[in-house]
Amino acid sequence: MRLRLVPEITSLDFFSRSKLWLGLSSILIVASLVSFFSMGLNFGIDFRGGTTIRTESAQTVDIGVYRGAIDALGLGDVTITEVFDPTFGPDQNVAMIRIQAQEGEESASAEMVALVEGALAEAIPDIQFVSVESVGPKVSGELVQTAITAVALAIGAVLIYIWLRFEWQFALGAVVALVHDVVLTIGIFSIVQIRFDLAIIAALLTIVGYSLNDTVVVFDRVRENLRKFKQMTLKEVLNLSINETLSRTLMTSVTTLLALISLFVLGGDVIRGFVFAMIWGVVVGTYSSVFVASTILLYLGVKRDWSKPDKGAGTQFANVDA
Amino acid sequence: MLYIETWKRVLIILACAAGLLLAAPNLFYDRVETHNDAVKAIEARGATPELEADLAEWPSWLPSGLVNLGLDLRGGAHLLAEVQTGDVYAARMDALWPEVRDTLRAERDTIGTIRRQPSASDTLRIRISQPENMAQALDAVRALAQPIQTLSGVGESDIDVTASGDEIVVTLSDAEKLASDDRTVRQALEIIRRRIDEAGTREPTIQRQGSDRILIQVPGVGSAAELKEIIGTTAQLTFSRVINRTTDPDTRAGTGNKLVPALDEEGTYYVIESAPVVTGEDLVDAQPAFDQNGSPAVNFRFNPHGARRFGEYTALNIGSPFAIVLDDEVISAPVIQSHIPGGSGIITGNFTVEESTDLAVLLRAGALPAELTFLEERTIGPELGQDSIEAGKIATMVAFAAVLVFMFLSYGMFGIFANIALIINVGLIFGLLSMIGATLTLPGIAGIVLTVGMAVDANVLVFERIREELKTAKGPSRAIQLGYEKALSAILDANITTFITAVILFAIGSGPVRGFSITLGLGIITSVFTAIFVTRLMIVMWFERRRPKTLEV
């Protein structure tokens, strides 16, 4: 007996409540934007400059002691958080200290780090500084620029590719779904206030890729079915295509999620934020390719008078043969 | 019909075998690394029994390429430095001044007396007492300009000479500034590389970024501060004429001279001539040594130009002191005992053995042409990296196991084929990473785990399609063939779009993001390859042996 995530033949109607889904997505997008503009993101030093110090000690972390040692130095905004992780040993007490970029300094500040390390070593004798990272404000400004460019470029390139391979309606549907995913991901980072650093941009772009992957598979089937069933309404074709690919959509999401969840639980705290973004992206991406991209396509409509006979519907690459 | 030609089969199998063979060294990381280090050491210094033993850790005929571990996995220091290219302009102007002065003096009859005016460090302002003949003065100065080679080939000159009231204003032309900046950064890069190589660390990354930045990553160095110490010291060595020795820090040095402190004697200052007799640039060698009294010192040797100048100077100044100045501090100020013609000498001071070794290294590597400011500093402790590797390993294995089990449960026999392909796939990724000498970072591991999850996607697409085709009952062989044909466009479109994002990440990103994009991009290539060719080959071979009448996928 095989494991089946969905029955062999499904004929669910994905558009009977299309307004509900679009409404839900709209609400989530608005919520994300509101959160983003009111609470902002918990930017890491990559994006706003400053210094982070990761410490390790056999003694339990007493934030008060850390704060007492550092506050005397008058370094402005300092955040101290204890880090917990199932992969830590019993004597591993880890804290992250973040210090804002110091005024009037263009570069990373080594003297300041030495001061902080000295003060902490006095308060907690066995403290170790496992990593110290400083980013000057000059670079962090550029990194923001680069990150925005990267995401915009990726979305633009994808828009063009799908437009070339399909029709513009498909491209628009896919890109709306993409933007939807990216906005919701930024939204969740803003709401939960997880640290947003350079690696999260990589995660965002992967979500862009993944969400597309899903959307393109559905669209590919739509294109094929549009040629095959010329009498069907667009809504029927879309429903049929989503149903036909549903098993695959869920299979891929589940295998990817299995891999990501194991990384989330066991991969250590350093990349947890990164993996969280990906997990969220896979869930949202799967949802959006079924409910957002296709619905947009339904509202936009597609041109159906295929002037050429469908020589190789859906098999443009069939000459690539093993 | 299901059929794959023999040569294609051989090619597919060979490709997999080659990939796995290239990946193999990574399973024995420590041994191979010892071997590789030994190879380099023997090349550099000749063989010793210990090195031979290290060499034997891994057979030489096997591939020995390894995936480099990024700083976040191995620990080490990362610096992003900006070269203050403007520093060089001031030196250029100072060097130009005597030439301009001499030229204008020759024209004294028409332009009158000349006087250098205070100005920004990258401009030279000269006031002339008869501004009505300014045109003539400008022509004279312009004659000093040198043509520079530019890409456009148009003969631009290196300086701009303009008039401002009764002053001549000389600045470097924009084209010359560009050329000069480029030279400065390249020189700085070379010197940083030499200094780090002298310090003898493994696989440093020293790259130019953008027009004036240098990225330095050195695994195994304790901290960014240590790394800065290795590269950051300017080590500007000069041999200068001593005018006076004093204990008063407020002594007026007078024009053309400067006051510098002594390195070892607190409260002692020297007035020296600003223009040095010989500089460190004329040094060809410097070695740690011991002087007659057995205390540590540094032996040095000049190139012929430096040797001649030093020889002439010592011949003319027997009995007077001269100063050896490092970074505006007098290391020692010996009295010239005799003419020193050979161009070699010894620097003594109150050195420890370590200090004399460091100084020799710095002198050999040469001085940085301009100051560096550090925009980014990161230190990652080796323990943190080790923890990350361990966590990454466990997570990857669990992810792997979960996906393997899930695929088997879902697709039975075909699931096993997909699983074998998946294992080959990860092997191929490592093989390719080793081959191009790419660097594996923590996000890179995440990229591999993500690939594990997504690599099955192509297989799932095919298997699901085969299932569908089976429903229309054209027989198993036809169903498999159609399944592959019809799933192909979806596989390619889906993967090409993801690949586009990987390429953009690679082009724009840096550091860990780039590492991630490399594994993601390679993962896409290998997973498409394994799904279209490897799984298919396995299915076809299985099908040929069994010839099943019905098929359950």
Coordinates of N, CA and C in Angstrom, one line a residue, chain A residues 86-207:
Chain A
P86 N 18.7 23.5 21.7 CA 18.8 22.1 22.1 C 20.2 21.5 21.8
T87 N 20.9 22.1 20.9 CA 22.2 21.5 20.6 C 23.3 21.9 21.5
F88 N 23.0 22.9 22.5 CA 24.1 23.3 23.4 C 24.3 22.2 24.5
G89 N 25.6 22.2 24.9 CA 25.9 21.3 26.0 C 25.4 21.9 27.4
P90 N 25.6 21.2 28.5 CA 25.1 21.7 29.8 C 25.9 22.9 30.2
D91 N 27.1 23.0 29.9 CA 27.9 24.2 30.4 C 28.0 25.3 29.3
Q92 N 27.1 25.2 28.4 CA 27.2 26.2 27.3 C 26.1 27.2 27.5
N93 N 26.5 28.4 28.1 CA 25.5 29.4 28.2 C 25.9 30.6 27.3
V94 N 25.0 30.8 26.3 CA 25.4 31.7 25.2 C 24.6 33.0 25.3
A95 N 25.2 34.1 25.1 CA 24.5 35.4 25.0 C 24.9 36.1 23.8
M96 N 24.0 36.9 23.3 CA 24.3 37.8 22.1 C 24.2 39.2 22.6
I97 N 25.3 40.0 22.3 CA 25.3 41.4 22.7 C 25.3 42.2 21.5
R98 N 24.4 43.1 21.3 CA 24.5 43.9 20.1 C 24.7 45.4 20.5
I99 N 25.6 46.0 19.9 CA 25.9 47.4 20.3 C 25.7 48.2 19.0
Q100 N 25.1 49.4 19.1 CA 24.8 50.2 18.0 C 26.1 50.8 17.4
A101 N 26.0 51.2 16.1 CA 27.2 51.8 15.5 C 27.5 53.1 16.3
Q102 N 28.7 53.3 16.6 CA 29.1 54.5 17.4 C 29.1 55.7 16.5
E103 N 28.6 56.8 17.1 CA 28.5 58.1 16.3 C 29.9 58.5 15.8
G104 N 29.8 59.1 14.6 CA 31.0 59.7 14.1 C 32.1 58.7 13.7
E105 N 31.7 57.4 13.6 CA 32.7 56.5 13.2 C 32.3 55.9 11.9
E106 N 33.2 55.9 10.9 CA 32.9 55.4 9.6 C 33.2 53.9 9.5
S107 N 34.1 53.5 10.3 CA 34.6 52.1 10.2 C 34.2 51.3 11.4
A108 N 34.4 50.0 11.3 CA 34.2 49.2 12.4 C 35.2 49.5 13.6
S109 N 34.7 49.4 14.8 CA 35.6 49.9 15.9 C 36.2 48.8 16.7
A110 N 37.5 48.7 16.6 CA 38.2 47.6 17.3 C 38.4 48.0 18.8
E111 N 38.6 49.3 19.0 CA 38.9 49.8 20.4 C 37.7 49.5 21.2
M112 N 36.5 49.9 20.7 CA 35.3 49.7 21.4 C 35.1 48.2 21.8
V113 N 35.4 47.3 20.8 CA 35.2 45.9 21.1 C 36.2 45.5 22.2
A114 N 37.4 46.0 22.2 CA 38.4 45.6 23.2 C 37.9 46.1 24.6
L115 N 37.3 47.3 24.6 CA 36.8 47.8 25.9 C 35.7 46.9 26.4
V116 N 34.7 46.6 25.6 CA 33.6 45.7 26.0 C 34.1 44.4 26.5
E117 N 35.0 43.8 25.7 CA 35.5 42.5 26.1 C 36.2 42.5 27.5
G118 N 37.0 43.6 27.7 CA 37.7 43.8 28.9 C 36.7 43.9 30.1
A119 N 35.7 44.7 29.9 CA 34.7 44.9 31.0 C 33.9 43.6 31.3
L120 N 33.6 42.9 30.3 CA 32.9 41.6 30.5 C 33.8 40.6 31.1
A121 N 35.0 40.5 30.7 CA 35.9 39.5 31.3 C 36.1 39.8 32.8
E122 N 36.0 41.0 33.2 CA 36.2 41.4 34.6 C 34.9 40.9 35.4
A123 N 33.8 41.0 34.8 CA 32.5 40.7 35.5 C 32.3 39.1 35.5
I124 N 32.6 38.5 34.4 CA 32.4 37.1 34.2 C 33.8 36.5 33.9
P125 N 34.5 35.9 34.8 CA 35.9 35.5 34.6 C 36.1 34.5 33.5
D126 N 35.2 33.5 33.3 CA 35.4 32.5 32.3 C 34.8 32.7 31.0
I127 N 34.4 34.0 30.8 CA 33.7 34.3 29.5 C 34.6 34.1 28.3
Q128 N 34.0 33.6 27.2 CA 34.7 33.5 26.0 C 34.0 34.2 24.9
F129 N 34.7 34.8 24.0 CA 34.1 35.6 22.9 C 34.2 34.7 21.6
V130 N 33.1 34.0 21.4 CA 33.2 33.0 20.3 C 33.1 33.7 18.9
S131 N 32.4 34.8 18.8 CA 32.4 35.5 17.6 C 32.2 37.0 17.8
V132 N 32.9 37.8 17.1 CA 32.7 39.2 17.2 C 32.6 39.8 15.8
E133 N 31.5 40.5 15.5 CA 31.3 41.0 14.1 C 31.0 42.5 14.2
S134 N 31.7 43.3 13.4 CA 31.4 44.7 13.4 C 31.2 45.1 11.9
V135 N 30.2 45.9 11.7 CA 30.0 46.4 10.3 C 29.8 47.9 10.4
G136 N 30.6 48.6 9.7 CA 30.6 50.1 9.7 C 29.3 50.6 8.9
P137 N 28.8 51.8 9.3 CA 27.6 52.3 8.7 C 27.7 52.5 7.2
K138 N 28.9 52.7 6.7 CA 29.1 52.9 5.3 C 28.7 51.7 4.5
V139 N 29.2 50.5 5.0 CA 28.9 49.3 4.3 C 27.4 48.9 4.4
S140 N 26.9 49.0 5.7 CA 25.5 48.6 5.9 C 24.6 49.3 5.0
G141 N 24.8 50.6 4.8 CA 23.9 51.3 3.8 C 23.9 50.7 2.5
E142 N 25.1 50.3 2.0 CA 25.2 49.7 0.7 C 24.6 48.3 0.6
L143 N 24.7 47.6 1.7 CA 24.1 46.3 1.8 C 22.6 46.3 1.6
V144 N 21.9 47.3 2.2 CA 20.5 47.5 2.1 C 20.2 47.7 0.6
Q145 N 20.9 48.6 0.0 CA 20.8 48.9 -1.4 C 20.9 47.6 -2.3
T146 N 22.0 46.8 -2.0 CA 22.2 45.6 -2.8 C 21.1 44.6 -2.6
A147 N 20.6 44.5 -1.3 CA 19.5 43.5 -1.1 C 18.3 43.9 -1.8
I148 N 17.9 45.1 -1.8 CA 16.7 45.5 -2.5 C 16.9 45.3 -4.0
T149 N 18.0 45.6 -4.5 CA 18.3 45.4 -6.0 C 18.2 43.9 -6.3
A150 N 18.7 43.1 -5.4 CA 18.7 41.7 -5.7 C 17.3 41.1 -5.8
V151 N 16.5 41.5 -4.9 CA 15.1 41.0 -4.9 C 14.4 41.5 -6.1
A152 N 14.5 42.8 -6.4 CA 13.8 43.4 -7.5 C 14.3 42.8 -8.8
L153 N 15.6 42.6 -9.0 CA 16.1 42.0 -10.2 C 15.6 40.6 -10.4
A154 N 15.6 39.8 -9.3 CA 15.1 38.4 -9.4 C 13.6 38.4 -9.9
I155 N 12.8 39.3 -9.3 CA 11.4 39.3 -9.7 C 11.3 39.8 -11.1
G156 N 12.1 40.8 -11.5 CA 12.0 41.3 -12.9 C 12.4 40.2 -13.9
A157 N 13.5 39.5 -13.6 CA 14.0 38.4 -14.5 C 13.0 37.3 -14.7
V158 N 12.3 37.0 -13.6 CA 11.4 35.9 -13.6 C 10.1 36.4 -14.4
L159 N 9.7 37.6 -14.2 CA 8.6 38.2 -15.0 C 8.9 38.0 -16.5
I160 N 10.1 38.4 -16.9 CA 10.5 38.3 -18.3 C 10.5 36.8 -18.8
Y161 N 11.1 36.0 -18.0 CA 11.2 34.6 -18.4 C 9.8 34.0 -18.6
I162 N 8.9 34.1 -17.7 CA 7.6 33.5 -17.8 C 6.8 34.1 -18.9
W163 N 7.0 35.4 -19.1 CA 6.3 36.1 -20.2 C 6.8 35.5 -21.5
L164 N 8.1 35.2 -21.7 CA 8.6 34.6 -22.9 C 8.1 33.2 -23.1
R165 N 8.0 32.5 -22.0 CA 7.7 31.0 -22.1 C 6.2 30.8 -22.2
F166 N 5.4 31.7 -21.5 CA 3.9 31.6 -21.5 C 3.3 32.8 -22.1
E167 N 2.3 33.4 -21.4 CA 1.7 34.6 -21.9 C 1.9 35.7 -20.8
W168 N 1.6 36.9 -21.1 CA 1.9 37.9 -20.1 C 0.9 37.7 -18.9
Q169 N -0.3 37.2 -19.1 CA -1.2 37.0 -18.0 C -0.6 36.0 -16.9
F170 N 0.1 35.0 -17.5 CA 0.8 34.0 -16.6 C 1.9 34.7 -15.8
A171 N 2.6 35.5 -16.5 CA 3.7 36.2 -15.9 C 3.2 37.1 -14.7
L172 N 2.1 37.8 -15.0 CA 1.6 38.7 -14.0 C 1.1 38.0 -12.8
G173 N 0.4 36.9 -13.1 CA -0.1 36.0 -12.0 C 1.0 35.5 -11.1
A174 N 2.0 35.0 -11.8 CA 3.2 34.5 -11.0 C 3.8 35.5 -10.2
V175 N 4.0 36.7 -10.8 CA 4.7 37.8 -10.0 C 3.9 38.3 -8.9
V176 N 2.5 38.4 -9.1 CA 1.7 38.8 -8.0 C 1.8 37.8 -6.8
A177 N 1.8 36.5 -7.2 CA 2.0 35.5 -6.1 C 3.3 35.7 -5.4
L178 N 4.4 36.0 -6.2 CA 5.7 36.2 -5.7 C 5.8 37.3 -4.7
V179 N 5.3 38.4 -5.1 CA 5.3 39.6 -4.3 C 4.5 39.3 -3.0
H180 N 3.4 38.7 -3.2 CA 2.6 38.2 -2.0 C 3.4 37.4 -1.0
D181 N 4.2 36.5 -1.6 CA 5.1 35.7 -0.7 C 6.1 36.5 0.0
V182 N 6.8 37.4 -0.8 CA 7.8 38.2 -0.2 C 7.3 39.1 0.9
V183 N 6.2 39.7 0.6 CA 5.6 40.7 1.5 C 5.2 39.9 2.8
L184 N 4.5 38.8 2.7 CA 4.1 38.0 3.9 C 5.4 37.6 4.7
T185 N 6.4 37.3 4.0 CA 7.6 36.8 4.8 C 8.2 38.0 5.5
I186 N 8.3 39.2 4.8 CA 8.8 40.3 5.5 C 7.9 40.7 6.7
G187 N 6.6 40.5 6.4 CA 5.6 40.8 7.5 C 5.8 39.9 8.7
I188 N 6.0 38.6 8.5 CA 6.2 37.7 9.7 C 7.5 38.1 10.4
F189 N 8.5 38.5 9.7 CA 9.7 38.9 10.4 C 9.5 40.2 11.2
S190 N 8.6 41.0 10.7 CA 8.4 42.2 11.4 C 7.5 41.9 12.7
I191 N 6.5 41.0 12.5 CA 5.6 40.8 13.6 C 6.4 40.0 14.8
V192 N 7.1 39.0 14.4 CA 7.8 38.2 15.4 C 9.1 38.8 15.8
Q193 N 9.6 39.8 15.1 CA 10.8 40.5 15.4 C 12.0 39.6 15.4
I194 N 12.1 38.7 14.5 CA 13.3 37.9 14.3 C 14.3 38.7 13.6
R195 N 15.6 38.5 14.0 CA 16.6 39.3 13.4 C 16.7 39.2 11.9
F196 N 16.7 40.3 11.2 CA 16.7 40.3 9.7 C 18.1 40.7 9.2
D197 N 18.8 39.7 8.7 CA 20.2 40.0 8.2 C 20.4 39.5 6.8
L198 N 21.6 39.6 6.4 CA 21.9 39.3 5.0 C 21.4 37.9 4.5
A199 N 21.6 37.0 5.4 CA 21.2 35.6 5.0 C 19.7 35.5 4.8
I200 N 18.9 36.4 5.4 CA 17.4 36.3 5.2 C 17.1 36.8 3.8
I201 N 18.0 37.7 3.2 CA 17.8 38.1 1.8 C 17.9 36.8 0.9
A202 N 18.9 36.0 1.2 CA 19.1 34.8 0.5 C 17.9 33.9 0.6
A203 N 17.3 33.8 1.8 CA 16.1 33.0 2.0 C 15.0 33.6 1.2
L204 N 14.8 34.9 1.2 CA 13.8 35.6 0.4 C 13.9 35.2 -1.0
L205 N 15.1 35.2 -1.5 CA 15.2 34.9 -3.0 C 15.0 33.5 -3.2
T206 N 15.3 32.6 -2.3 CA 15.0 31.2 -2.5 C 13.5 31.0 -2.5
I207 N 12.8 31.7 -1.6 CA 11.4 31.7 -1.6 C 10.8 32.1 -2.9

